[in-house]
Amino acid sequence: MAKNNNNLQRPGICSAALKPSLLALAISSVLTLPALAQATNDDELKLERIEVTARRTVESLQEVPVAVTSIGADAIAERGLTSVVEIQQFSPNTTLQASRGTNSTLTAFIRGVGQEDPLWGYEPGVGIYIDDVYVARPQGAVLDILNVERIEVLRGPQGTLYGKNTIGGALKYVTKEMSGDTEFAMSGTVGSYNQRDVKLTGQVPLIDNTLYLGVGYANLQRDGYGEFITSALANQDRENYNKDLQAFRLTLEYRPQDNLFFRLNYDKTDDKSNAKGGFRLLPSLLTDAPVPDSVYDSYTSLPTNNKVETEGVSLTAAWDINEHYTLKSITSQRKSYSPTNIDFDNTSLPIFDVPAIYDDKSFTQELQLNYQTEGFKLVSGVYYYKADSCGVFDAILGVLGQSLGAPGLTREVGGCSNGDSLAAFSQGSYQLNEQWSVTAGLRYTRDEKDAIVRNGLIFNIVYPESGWIPGYVRPDGLTTPVVLDDKASWSKLTPKLGVEYKPNSDLMFFASFSQGFKSGTFNPRATVAEPAADPETVNSFEIGMKSDWSNTLRINATLFQLDHEDRQYISVIPDPNDATALNQRLGNVGRSEATGAELEVVWLANRNLNIYANIGLIDAKFKEAITFDPVAGQLDISDRFSITNTPKTTATVGFNYDTRTRFGDVIITGNYAYRSKYDLVELDNLLTQDGYGLLNLGVSWLSLDGHWSAGLHAKNLTDKQYLIGNYAFIAPDPANPGQFIPGLGGDNTLIGYYGAPRTVSLTVGYRF
């Protein structure tokens, strides 16, 4: 194991930096695109109009003064995208990963802003939406793509129209509206690691032109990329990084008259994939198990079974009162339940095991009154959000407890963080003249939270409930003391101001200031009563351009600068004088800044060839991080902090080649997605992922009658290995450079989670 600047790097892993010649070629291609486009004289070519709902109404992508990427259903199918995490390749300065623990828990960062810890009570930094319904928790937020119209990525704080917890941006999952016809589609996929997927979608008019029923079902199966080499429990499924998921969707749409629309949605996802075991980057001090040969192999002393259940129902009603006014209501209720097993140390001994239960419920109600006339658009409304987020985990330090003469040692932490939020908002755009327009918006939010935390030591090995492992019975009356029972409230005004200039119909320049905030929170791991952390705030300035040239070239560019204030940071800090302590730090530790640029290009080279590229550049760093030392007093340790999951460069170049043959339409696609190096540990970073690139190729076929389709897709063709998550419970040993001080449990716990290896899949579909 080599060590460089306190960052651990494994030889042979993550060393696929983008070759300078390839990067130069991609950049030079983008820079020469305008000249190439001007040389195109094919009058039949014209860029596609892309519709988005970034400002809560349907608009053209090129008319929206927001940095937004939209991937439509056709592009999703042609590129063989199966999960929202793959969207990160096509949106600059964006990270979307199923990073650790389970296949369904999302880590999302946009422009260096996000939230790593998925524990109940913590708020995300990137808002996730399904048909404008907010998904409050990261568990189950790795959405598999089923019956999707498009996926939108809004970059930068969206505090006015989307509210709290969108300080980095928003990810919108937009499902298809029904056509009114009877339709049915089915597809089957086979691929690497015994992948076998089935998807069924359909719709039928119950009353012609009035009432429609839509259904969707997906059954997604795959063997693991690796295995649990050893397990302390018998008869365990040894697959690691496997997939066992079913998803359902029912939709009822009702149009009693032309100006009135109702949509009732129900969705459920049942993910029974195994718990995801991590790769030990350092040999264990307490076991003789070596570092595995494969980064997808692991060891465990916990059950390998895992479950993530999510369920939601929503009702959308829209009434076009007249040609100017629209009244819209969105009502939703969602819940999720997840008993999960995370073996932090990844050995066959109970050194640091954390079985846990997450149980979340939320209700939202939004009312919008929108106004539109020539030269003026207004979106306004009120929003109510109520969430109950609860859970329990048992931090099992069994080996440590036995060394102290006890049967074991468990620190059990449980509780709830319940929140109510009420907001009123309005945002309008006014056309001053043919060239100039202005945008202004304001949102007022009042948040209330109450929290209860139970935290205590049990000198035994315990699990959250009976039957967690075969034969285990949880003792009656086993509880831990209440250490925190408190409530707090905050209120916030988040504005947006912008100006737009359109010298002609194909070119727009814009400049804006926007603000967003992430809600305050109590420490769900508190060991003593402590006040809640205040909300975080992001202030963002942007200037940008959206342009179409000669109907064949689209260039959208943005420059941005943001200040991230009152950042909340929570860490587990071992106490060298008390091995059983679980010390916490929760607070608004300071401030970070980021400046960057984003460029997105689409070029229709000819009637068959479409070339696209994007590049994101960002310089994000902490400017202040305050801590207190008993001897030295207040200290700024910002030099010890890293902005995680944020490469300085993200870039993708790709193509679609479409040709018609006597057998049907053939579409060849390919892209190369590059991410420069990035840190994975926020405080005293020990893991840095080197730059790497993913090469993806695919070919699709559509029959002349439109009924049959097939797609062959190869992803990560060069089989790159790259880190997407970690657990780090060690510290550098200042007395012995290159050595480490063991953390909780007394072992060298430095664990890596990796992205998918090379895979090849074949999908065959039929539609009628």
JSON list of N, CA, C and O in Angstrom, two decimals, residues 458-506:
[
{"chain": "A", "resi": 458, "resn": "ILE", "atom": "N", "xyz": [-24.31, -1.00, 26.13]},
{"chain": "A", "resi": 458, "resn": "ILE", "atom": "CA", "xyz": [-24.81, -2.29, 26.61]},
{"chain": "A", "resi": 458, "resn": "ILE", "atom": "C", "xyz": [-23.62, -3.26, 26.56]},
{"chain": "A", "resi": 458, "resn": "ILE", "atom": "O", "xyz": [-23.02, -3.44, 25.50]},
{"chain": "A", "resi": 459, "resn": "PHE", "atom": "N", "xyz": [-23.30, -3.87, 27.68]},
{"chain": "A", "resi": 459, "resn": "PHE", "atom": "CA", "xyz": [-22.13, -4.75, 27.73]},
{"chain": "A", "resi": 459, "resn": "PHE", "atom": "C", "xyz": [-22.52, -6.16, 27.30]},
{"chain": "A", "resi": 459, "resn": "PHE", "atom": "O", "xyz": [-22.46, -7.14, 28.06]},
{"chain": "A", "resi": 460, "resn": "ASN", "atom": "N", "xyz": [-22.92, -6.21, 26.03]},
{"chain": "A", "resi": 460, "resn": "ASN", "atom": "CA", "xyz": [-23.28, -7.46, 25.39]},
{"chain": "A", "resi": 460, "resn": "ASN", "atom": "C", "xyz": [-23.40, -7.17, 23.89]},
{"chain": "A", "resi": 460, "resn": "ASN", "atom": "O", "xyz": [-23.32, -6.02, 23.47]},
{"chain": "A", "resi": 461, "resn": "ILE", "atom": "N", "xyz": [-23.58, -8.21, 23.10]},
{"chain": "A", "resi": 461, "resn": "ILE", "atom": "CA", "xyz": [-23.84, -8.02, 21.67]},
{"chain": "A", "resi": 461, "resn": "ILE", "atom": "C", "xyz": [-25.35, -8.07, 21.47]},
{"chain": "A", "resi": 461, "resn": "ILE", "atom": "O", "xyz": [-25.98, -9.10, 21.76]},
{"chain": "A", "resi": 462, "resn": "VAL", "atom": "N", "xyz": [-25.93, -6.97, 21.02]},
{"chain": "A", "resi": 462, "resn": "VAL", "atom": "CA", "xyz": [-27.37, -6.92, 20.81]},
{"chain": "A", "resi": 462, "resn": "VAL", "atom": "C", "xyz": [-27.66, -6.45, 19.39]},
{"chain": "A", "resi": 462, "resn": "VAL", "atom": "O", "xyz": [-26.84, -5.79, 18.74]},
{"chain": "A", "resi": 463, "resn": "TYR", "atom": "N", "xyz": [-28.87, -6.80, 18.94]},
{"chain": "A", "resi": 463, "resn": "TYR", "atom": "CA", "xyz": [-29.34, -6.45, 17.61]},
{"chain": "A", "resi": 463, "resn": "TYR", "atom": "C", "xyz": [-30.66, -5.70, 17.74]},
{"chain": "A", "resi": 463, "resn": "TYR", "atom": "O", "xyz": [-31.34, -5.79, 18.78]},
{"chain": "A", "resi": 464, "resn": "PRO", "atom": "N", "xyz": [-31.08, -4.99, 16.70]},
{"chain": "A", "resi": 464, "resn": "PRO", "atom": "CA", "xyz": [-32.28, -4.15, 16.82]},
{"chain": "A", "resi": 464, "resn": "PRO", "atom": "C", "xyz": [-33.55, -4.91, 17.15]},
{"chain": "A", "resi": 464, "resn": "PRO", "atom": "O", "xyz": [-34.46, -4.35, 17.78]},
{"chain": "A", "resi": 465, "resn": "GLU", "atom": "N", "xyz": [-33.68, -6.18, 16.72]},
{"chain": "A", "resi": 465, "resn": "GLU", "atom": "CA", "xyz": [-34.90, -6.92, 17.00]},
{"chain": "A", "resi": 465, "resn": "GLU", "atom": "C", "xyz": [-34.60, -8.42, 17.01]},
{"chain": "A", "resi": 465, "resn": "GLU", "atom": "O", "xyz": [-33.57, -8.87, 16.50]},
{"chain": "A", "resi": 466, "resn": "SER", "atom": "N", "xyz": [-35.54, -9.17, 17.58]},
{"chain": "A", "resi": 466, "resn": "SER", "atom": "CA", "xyz": [-35.39, -10.62, 17.64]},
{"chain": "A", "resi": 466, "resn": "SER", "atom": "C", "xyz": [-35.35, -11.21, 16.24]},
{"chain": "A", "resi": 466, "resn": "SER", "atom": "O", "xyz": [-35.99, -10.71, 15.32]},
{"chain": "A", "resi": 467, "resn": "GLY", "atom": "N", "xyz": [-34.60, -12.30, 16.09]},
{"chain": "A", "resi": 467, "resn": "GLY", "atom": "CA", "xyz": [-34.49, -12.97, 14.81]},
{"chain": "A", "resi": 467, "resn": "GLY", "atom": "C", "xyz": [-33.52, -12.31, 13.85]},
{"chain": "A", "resi": 467, "resn": "GLY", "atom": "O", "xyz": [-33.41, -12.75, 12.69]},
{"chain": "A", "resi": 468, "resn": "TRP", "atom": "N", "xyz": [-32.81, -11.28, 14.30]},
{"chain": "A", "resi": 468, "resn": "TRP", "atom": "CA", "xyz": [-31.87, -10.60, 13.39]},
{"chain": "A", "resi": 468, "resn": "TRP", "atom": "C", "xyz": [-30.82, -11.57, 12.89]},
{"chain": "A", "resi": 468, "resn": "TRP", "atom": "O", "xyz": [-30.46, -11.56, 11.71]},
{"chain": "A", "resi": 469, "resn": "ILE", "atom": "N", "xyz": [-30.31, -12.40, 13.79]},
{"chain": "A", "resi": 469, "resn": "ILE", "atom": "CA", "xyz": [-29.49, -13.55, 13.39]},
{"chain": "A", "resi": 469, "resn": "ILE", "atom": "C", "xyz": [-30.22, -14.79, 13.92]},
{"chain": "A", "resi": 469, "resn": "ILE", "atom": "O", "xyz": [-31.03, -14.69, 14.85]},
{"chain": "A", "resi": 470, "resn": "PRO", "atom": "N", "xyz": [-29.98, -15.94, 13.31]},
{"chain": "A", "resi": 470, "resn": "PRO", "atom": "CA", "xyz": [-30.72, -17.14, 13.73]},
{"chain": "A", "resi": 470, "resn": "PRO", "atom": "C", "xyz": [-30.61, -17.39, 15.23]},
{"chain": "A", "resi": 470, "resn": "PRO", "atom": "O", "xyz": [-29.51, -17.41, 15.80]},
{"chain": "A", "resi": 471, "resn": "GLY", "atom": "N", "xyz": [-31.76, -17.53, 15.86]},
{"chain": "A", "resi": 471, "resn": "GLY", "atom": "CA", "xyz": [-31.80, -17.86, 17.28]},
{"chain": "A", "resi": 471, "resn": "GLY", "atom": "C", "xyz": [-31.70, -16.68, 18.22]},
{"chain": "A", "resi": 471, "resn": "GLY", "atom": "O", "xyz": [-31.84, -16.85, 19.44]},
{"chain": "A", "resi": 472, "resn": "TYR", "atom": "N", "xyz": [-31.49, -15.48, 17.72]},
{"chain": "A", "resi": 472, "resn": "TYR", "atom": "CA", "xyz": [-31.33, -14.33, 18.61]},
{"chain": "A", "resi": 472, "resn": "TYR", "atom": "C", "xyz": [-32.69, -13.85, 19.11]},
{"chain": "A", "resi": 472, "resn": "TYR", "atom": "O", "xyz": [-33.63, -13.66, 18.33]},
{"chain": "A", "resi": 473, "resn": "VAL", "atom": "N", "xyz": [-32.79, -13.65, 20.43]},
{"chain": "A", "resi": 473, "resn": "VAL", "atom": "CA", "xyz": [-33.99, -13.09, 21.06]},
{"chain": "A", "resi": 473, "resn": "VAL", "atom": "C", "xyz": [-33.58, -11.84, 21.81]},
{"chain": "A", "resi": 473, "resn": "VAL", "atom": "O", "xyz": [-32.74, -11.89, 22.72]},
{"chain": "A", "resi": 474, "resn": "ARG", "atom": "N", "xyz": [-34.14, -10.74, 21.43]},
{"chain": "A", "resi": 474, "resn": "ARG", "atom": "CA", "xyz": [-33.79, -9.47, 22.09]},
{"chain": "A", "resi": 474, "resn": "ARG", "atom": "C", "xyz": [-34.41, -9.46, 23.49]},
{"chain": "A", "resi": 474, "resn": "ARG", "atom": "O", "xyz": [-35.61, -9.72, 23.65]},
{"chain": "A", "resi": 475, "resn": "PRO", "atom": "N", "xyz": [-33.63, -9.14, 24.51]},
{"chain": "A", "resi": 475, "resn": "PRO", "atom": "CA", "xyz": [-34.15, -9.14, 25.88]},
{"chain": "A", "resi": 475, "resn": "PRO", "atom": "C", "xyz": [-35.31, -8.17, 26.05]},
{"chain": "A", "resi": 475, "resn": "PRO", "atom": "O", "xyz": [-35.30, -7.07, 25.49]},
{"chain": "A", "resi": 476, "resn": "ASP", "atom": "N", "xyz": [-36.31, -8.57, 26.81]},
{"chain": "A", "resi": 476, "resn": "ASP", "atom": "CA", "xyz": [-37.44, -7.68, 27.09]},
{"chain": "A", "resi": 476, "resn": "ASP", "atom": "C", "xyz": [-36.97, -6.48, 27.89]},
{"chain": "A", "resi": 476, "resn": "ASP", "atom": "O", "xyz": [-36.12, -6.58, 28.79]},
{"chain": "A", "resi": 477, "resn": "GLY", "atom": "N", "xyz": [-37.57, -5.33, 27.56]},
{"chain": "A", "resi": 477, "resn": "GLY", "atom": "CA", "xyz": [-37.30, -4.12, 28.34]},
{"chain": "A", "resi": 477, "resn": "GLY", "atom": "C", "xyz": [-35.94, -3.50, 28.11]},
{"chain": "A", "resi": 477, "resn": "GLY", "atom": "O", "xyz": [-35.53, -2.61, 28.87]},
{"chain": "A", "resi": 478, "resn": "LEU", "atom": "N", "xyz": [-35.23, -3.97, 27.09]},
{"chain": "A", "resi": 478, "resn": "LEU", "atom": "CA", "xyz": [-33.89, -3.44, 26.84]},
{"chain": "A", "resi": 478, "resn": "LEU", "atom": "C", "xyz": [-34.00, -2.07, 26.18]},
{"chain": "A", "resi": 478, "resn": "LEU", "atom": "O", "xyz": [-34.49, -1.93, 25.06]},
{"chain": "A", "resi": 479, "resn": "THR", "atom": "N", "xyz": [-33.60, -1.04, 26.88]},
{"chain": "A", "resi": 479, "resn": "THR", "atom": "CA", "xyz": [-33.64, 0.33, 26.34]},
{"chain": "A", "resi": 479, "resn": "THR", "atom": "C", "xyz": [-32.37, 1.06, 26.72]},
{"chain": "A", "resi": 479, "resn": "THR", "atom": "O", "xyz": [-31.61, 0.64, 27.59]},
{"chain": "A", "resi": 480, "resn": "THR", "atom": "N", "xyz": [-32.16, 2.15, 26.04]},
{"chain": "A", "resi": 480, "resn": "THR", "atom": "CA", "xyz": [-31.03, 3.03, 26.35]},
{"chain": "A", "resi": 480, "resn": "THR", "atom": "C", "xyz": [-31.58, 4.38, 26.79]},
{"chain": "A", "resi": 480, "resn": "THR", "atom": "O", "xyz": [-32.70, 4.76, 26.43]},
{"chain": "A", "resi": 481, "resn": "PRO", "atom": "N", "xyz": [-30.83, 5.12, 27.57]},
{"chain": "A", "resi": 481, "resn": "PRO", "atom": "CA", "xyz": [-31.37, 6.35, 28.15]},
{"chain": "A", "resi": 481, "resn": "PRO", "atom": "C", "xyz": [-31.57, 7.45, 27.10]},
{"chain": "A", "resi": 481, "resn": "PRO", "atom": "O", "xyz": [-30.86, 7.52, 26.10]},
{"chain": "A", "resi": 482, "resn": "VAL", "atom": "N", "xyz": [-32.55, 8.30, 27.35]},
{"chain": "A", "resi": 482, "resn": "VAL", "atom": "CA", "xyz": [-32.79, 9.47, 26.52]},
{"chain": "A", "resi": 482, "resn": "VAL", "atom": "C", "xyz": [-31.75, 10.53, 26.88]},
{"chain": "A", "resi": 482, "resn": "VAL", "atom": "O", "xyz": [-31.64, 10.95, 28.04]},
{"chain": "A", "resi": 483, "resn": "VAL", "atom": "N", "xyz": [-30.96, 10.93, 25.89]},
{"chain": "A", "resi": 483, "resn": "VAL", "atom": "CA", "xyz": [-29.92, 11.93, 26.13]},
{"chain": "A", "resi": 483, "resn": "VAL", "atom": "C", "xyz": [-30.28, 13.28, 25.51]},
{"chain": "A", "resi": 483, "resn": "VAL", "atom": "O", "xyz": [-29.67, 14.30, 25.83]},
{"chain": "A", "resi": 484, "resn": "LEU", "atom": "N", "xyz": [-31.25, 13.28, 24.61]},
{"chain": "A", "resi": 484, "resn": "LEU", "atom": "CA", "xyz": [-31.66, 14.53, 23.98]},
{"chain": "A", "resi": 484, "resn": "LEU", "atom": "C", "xyz": [-33.15, 14.46, 23.67]},
{"chain": "A", "resi": 484, "resn": "LEU", "atom": "O", "xyz": [-33.63, 13.49, 23.09]},
{"chain": "A", "resi": 485, "resn": "ASP", "atom": "N", "xyz": [-33.88, 15.47, 24.10]},
{"chain": "A", "resi": 485, "resn": "ASP", "atom": "CA", "xyz": [-35.30, 15.62, 23.80]},
{"chain": "A", "resi": 485, "resn": "ASP", "atom": "C", "xyz": [-35.57, 17.10, 23.68]},
{"chain": "A", "resi": 485, "resn": "ASP", "atom": "O", "xyz": [-35.69, 17.81, 24.68]},
{"chain": "A", "resi": 486, "resn": "ASP", "atom": "N", "xyz": [-35.64, 17.59, 22.45]},
{"chain": "A", "resi": 486, "resn": "ASP", "atom": "CA", "xyz": [-35.64, 19.04, 22.26]},
{"chain": "A", "resi": 486, "resn": "ASP", "atom": "C", "xyz": [-36.38, 19.38, 20.98]},
{"chain": "A", "resi": 486, "resn": "ASP", "atom": "O", "xyz": [-36.70, 18.50, 20.16]},
{"chain": "A", "resi": 487, "resn": "LYS", "atom": "N", "xyz": [-36.62, 20.65, 20.78]},
{"chain": "A", "resi": 487, "resn": "LYS", "atom": "CA", "xyz": [-37.22, 21.14, 19.54]},
{"chain": "A", "resi": 487, "resn": "LYS", "atom": "C", "xyz": [-36.63, 22.50, 19.20]},
{"chain": "A", "resi": 487, "resn": "LYS", "atom": "O", "xyz": [-36.06, 23.19, 20.07]},
{"chain": "A", "resi": 488, "resn": "ALA", "atom": "N", "xyz": [-36.73, 22.85, 17.94]},
{"chain": "A", "resi": 488, "resn": "ALA", "atom": "CA", "xyz": [-36.18, 24.13, 17.47]},
{"chain": "A", "resi": 488, "resn": "ALA", "atom": "C", "xyz": [-36.95, 24.57, 16.24]},
{"chain": "A", "resi": 488, "resn": "ALA", "atom": "O", "xyz": [-37.64, 23.77, 15.59]},
{"chain": "A", "resi": 489, "resn": "SER", "atom": "N", "xyz": [-36.84, 25.84, 15.92]},
{"chain": "A", "resi": 489, "resn": "SER", "atom": "CA", "xyz": [-37.50, 26.36, 14.72]},
{"chain": "A", "resi": 489, "resn": "SER", "atom": "C", "xyz": [-36.61, 27.40, 14.07]},
{"chain": "A", "resi": 489, "resn": "SER", "atom": "O", "xyz": [-35.78, 28.05, 14.73]},
{"chain": "A", "resi": 490, "resn": "TRP", "atom": "N", "xyz": [-36.78, 27.53, 12.77]},
{"chain": "A", "resi": 490, "resn": "TRP", "atom": "CA", "xyz": [-36.02, 28.50, 11.99]},
{"chain": "A", "resi": 490, "resn": "TRP", "atom": "C", "xyz": [-36.94, 29.08, 10.91]},
{"chain": "A", "resi": 490, "resn": "TRP", "atom": "O", "xyz": [-37.90, 28.44, 10.47]},
{"chain": "A", "resi": 491, "resn": "SER", "atom": "N", "xyz": [-36.64, 30.26, 10.48]},
{"chain": "A", "resi": 491, "resn": "SER", "atom": "CA", "xyz": [-37.34, 30.84, 9.34]},
{"chain": "A", "resi": 491, "resn": "SER", "atom": "C", "xyz": [-36.30, 31.43, 8.40]},
{"chain": "A", "resi": 491, "resn": "SER", "atom": "O", "xyz": [-35.22, 31.85, 8.82]},
{"chain": "A", "resi": 492, "resn": "LYS", "atom": "N", "xyz": [-36.64, 31.43, 7.11]},
{"chain": "A", "resi": 492, "resn": "LYS", "atom": "CA", "xyz": [-35.67, 31.85, 6.11]},
{"chain": "A", "resi": 492, "resn": "LYS", "atom": "C", "xyz": [-36.36, 32.45, 4.90]},
{"chain": "A", "resi": 492, "resn": "LYS", "atom": "O", "xyz": [-37.38, 31.94, 4.44]},
{"chain": "A", "resi": 493, "resn": "LEU", "atom": "N", "xyz": [-35.81, 33.56, 4.41]},
{"chain": "A", "resi": 493, "resn": "LEU", "atom": "CA", "xyz": [-36.20, 34.14, 3.13]},
{"chain": "A", "resi": 493, "resn": "LEU", "atom": "C", "xyz": [-35.12, 33.81, 2.11]},
{"chain": "A", "resi": 493, "resn": "LEU", "atom": "O", "xyz": [-33.94, 34.09, 2.34]},
{"chain": "A", "resi": 494, "resn": "THR", "atom": "N", "xyz": [-35.49, 33.20, 0.99]},
{"chain": "A", "resi": 494, "resn": "THR", "atom": "CA", "xyz": [-34.52, 32.87, -0.06]},
{"chain": "A", "resi": 494, "resn": "THR", "atom": "C", "xyz": [-34.94, 33.58, -1.35]},
{"chain": "A", "resi": 494, "resn": "THR", "atom": "O", "xyz": [-35.99, 33.25, -1.92]},
{"chain": "A", "resi": 495, "resn": "PRO", "atom": "N", "xyz": [-34.13, 34.51, -1.81]},
{"chain": "A", "resi": 495, "resn": "PRO", "atom": "CA", "xyz": [-34.49, 35.28, -3.01]},
{"chain": "A", "resi": 495, "resn": "PRO", "atom": "C", "xyz": [-33.81, 34.75, -4.27]},
{"chain": "A", "resi": 495, "resn": "PRO", "atom": "O", "xyz": [-32.87, 33.95, -4.21]},
{"chain": "A", "resi": 496, "resn": "LYS", "atom": "N", "xyz": [-34.31, 35.21, -5.40]},
{"chain": "A", "resi": 496, "resn": "LYS", "atom": "CA", "xyz": [-33.67, 35.01, -6.69]},
{"chain": "A", "resi": 496, "resn": "LYS", "atom": "C", "xyz": [-33.87, 36.28, -7.50]},
{"chain": "A", "resi": 496, "resn": "LYS", "atom": "O", "xyz": [-34.98, 36.83, -7.58]},
{"chain": "A", "resi": 497, "resn": "LEU", "atom": "N", "xyz": [-32.80, 36.74, -8.13]},
{"chain": "A", "resi": 497, "resn": "LEU", "atom": "CA", "xyz": [-32.84, 37.91, -9.00]},
{"chain": "A", "resi": 497, "resn": "LEU", "atom": "C", "xyz": [-32.06, 37.57, -10.27]},
{"chain": "A", "resi": 497, "resn": "LEU", "atom": "O", "xyz": [-30.97, 36.98, -10.20]},
{"chain": "A", "resi": 498, "resn": "GLY", "atom": "N", "xyz": [-32.62, 37.96, -11.40]},
{"chain": "A", "resi": 498, "resn": "GLY", "atom": "CA", "xyz": [-31.93, 37.66, -12.65]},
{"chain": "A", "resi": 498, "resn": "GLY", "atom": "C", "xyz": [-32.29, 38.63, -13.74]},
{"chain": "A", "resi": 498, "resn": "GLY", "atom": "O", "xyz": [-33.33, 39.30, -13.70]},
{"chain": "A", "resi": 499, "resn": "VAL", "atom": "N", "xyz": [-31.43, 38.68, -14.74]},
{"chain": "A", "resi": 499, "resn": "VAL", "atom": "CA", "xyz": [-31.68, 39.50, -15.92]},
{"chain": "A", "resi": 499, "resn": "VAL", "atom": "C", "xyz": [-31.27, 38.69, -17.14]},
{"chain": "A", "resi": 499, "resn": "VAL", "atom": "O", "xyz": [-30.28, 37.94, -17.09]},
{"chain": "A", "resi": 500, "resn": "GLU", "atom": "N", "xyz": [-32.05, 38.81, -18.22]},
{"chain": "A", "resi": 500, "resn": "GLU", "atom": "CA", "xyz": [-31.80, 38.06, -19.44]},
{"chain": "A", "resi": 500, "resn": "GLU", "atom": "C", "xyz": [-31.77, 39.01, -20.63]},
{"chain": "A", "resi": 500, "resn": "GLU", "atom": "O", "xyz": [-32.57, 39.96, -20.69]},
{"chain": "A", "resi": 501, "resn": "TYR", "atom": "N", "xyz": [-30.89, 38.74, -21.56]},
{"chain": "A", "resi": 501, "resn": "TYR", "atom": "CA", "xyz": [-30.77, 39.55, -22.78]},
{"chain": "A", "resi": 501, "resn": "TYR", "atom": "C", "xyz": [-30.75, 38.63, -23.99]},
{"chain": "A", "resi": 501, "resn": "TYR", "atom": "O", "xyz": [-29.95, 37.70, -24.06]},
{"chain": "A", "resi": 502, "resn": "LYS", "atom": "N", "xyz": [-31.68, 38.85, -24.93]},
{"chain": "A", "resi": 502, "resn": "LYS", "atom": "CA", "xyz": [-31.79, 38.04, -26.14]},
{"chain": "A", "resi": 502, "resn": "LYS", "atom": "C", "xyz": [-31.61, 38.93, -27.36]},
{"chain": "A", "resi": 502, "resn": "LYS", "atom": "O", "xyz": [-32.56, 39.59, -27.80]},
{"chain": "A", "resi": 503, "resn": "PRO", "atom": "N", "xyz": [-30.38, 38.99, -27.91]},
{"chain": "A", "resi": 503, "resn": "PRO", "atom": "CA", "xyz": [-30.19, 39.80, -29.13]},
{"chain": "A", "resi": 503, "resn": "PRO", "atom": "C", "xyz": [-30.97, 39.25, -30.32]},
{"chain": "A", "resi": 503, "resn": "PRO", "atom": "O", "xyz": [-31.30, 39.99, -31.23]},
{"chain": "A", "resi": 504, "resn": "ASN", "atom": "N", "xyz": [-31.25, 37.92, -30.31]},
{"chain": "A", "resi": 504, "resn": "ASN", "atom": "CA", "xyz": [-32.10, 37.33, -31.33]},
{"chain": "A", "resi": 504, "resn": "ASN", "atom": "C", "xyz": [-32.75, 36.09, -30.75]},
{"chain": "A", "resi": 504, "resn": "ASN", "atom": "O", "xyz": [-32.51, 35.72, -29.60]},
{"chain": "A", "resi": 505, "resn": "SER", "atom": "N", "xyz": [-33.58, 35.42, -31.53]},
{"chain": "A", "resi": 505, "resn": "SER", "atom": "CA", "xyz": [-34.36, 34.30, -31.02]},
{"chain": "A", "resi": 505, "resn": "SER", "atom": "C", "xyz": [-33.52, 33.07, -30.70]},
{"chain": "A", "resi": 505, "resn": "SER", "atom": "O", "xyz": [-34.00, 32.16, -30.01]},
{"chain": "A", "resi": 506, "resn": "ASP", "atom": "N", "xyz": [-32.28, 33.02, -31.19]},
{"chain": "A", "resi": 506, "resn": "ASP", "atom": "CA", "xyz": [-31.44, 31.85, -30.98]},
{"chain": "A", "resi": 506, "resn": "ASP", "atom": "C", "xyz": [-30.30, 32.06, -29.99]},
{"chain": "A", "resi": 506, "resn": "ASP", "atom": "O", "xyz": [-29.45, 31.19, -29.82]}
]
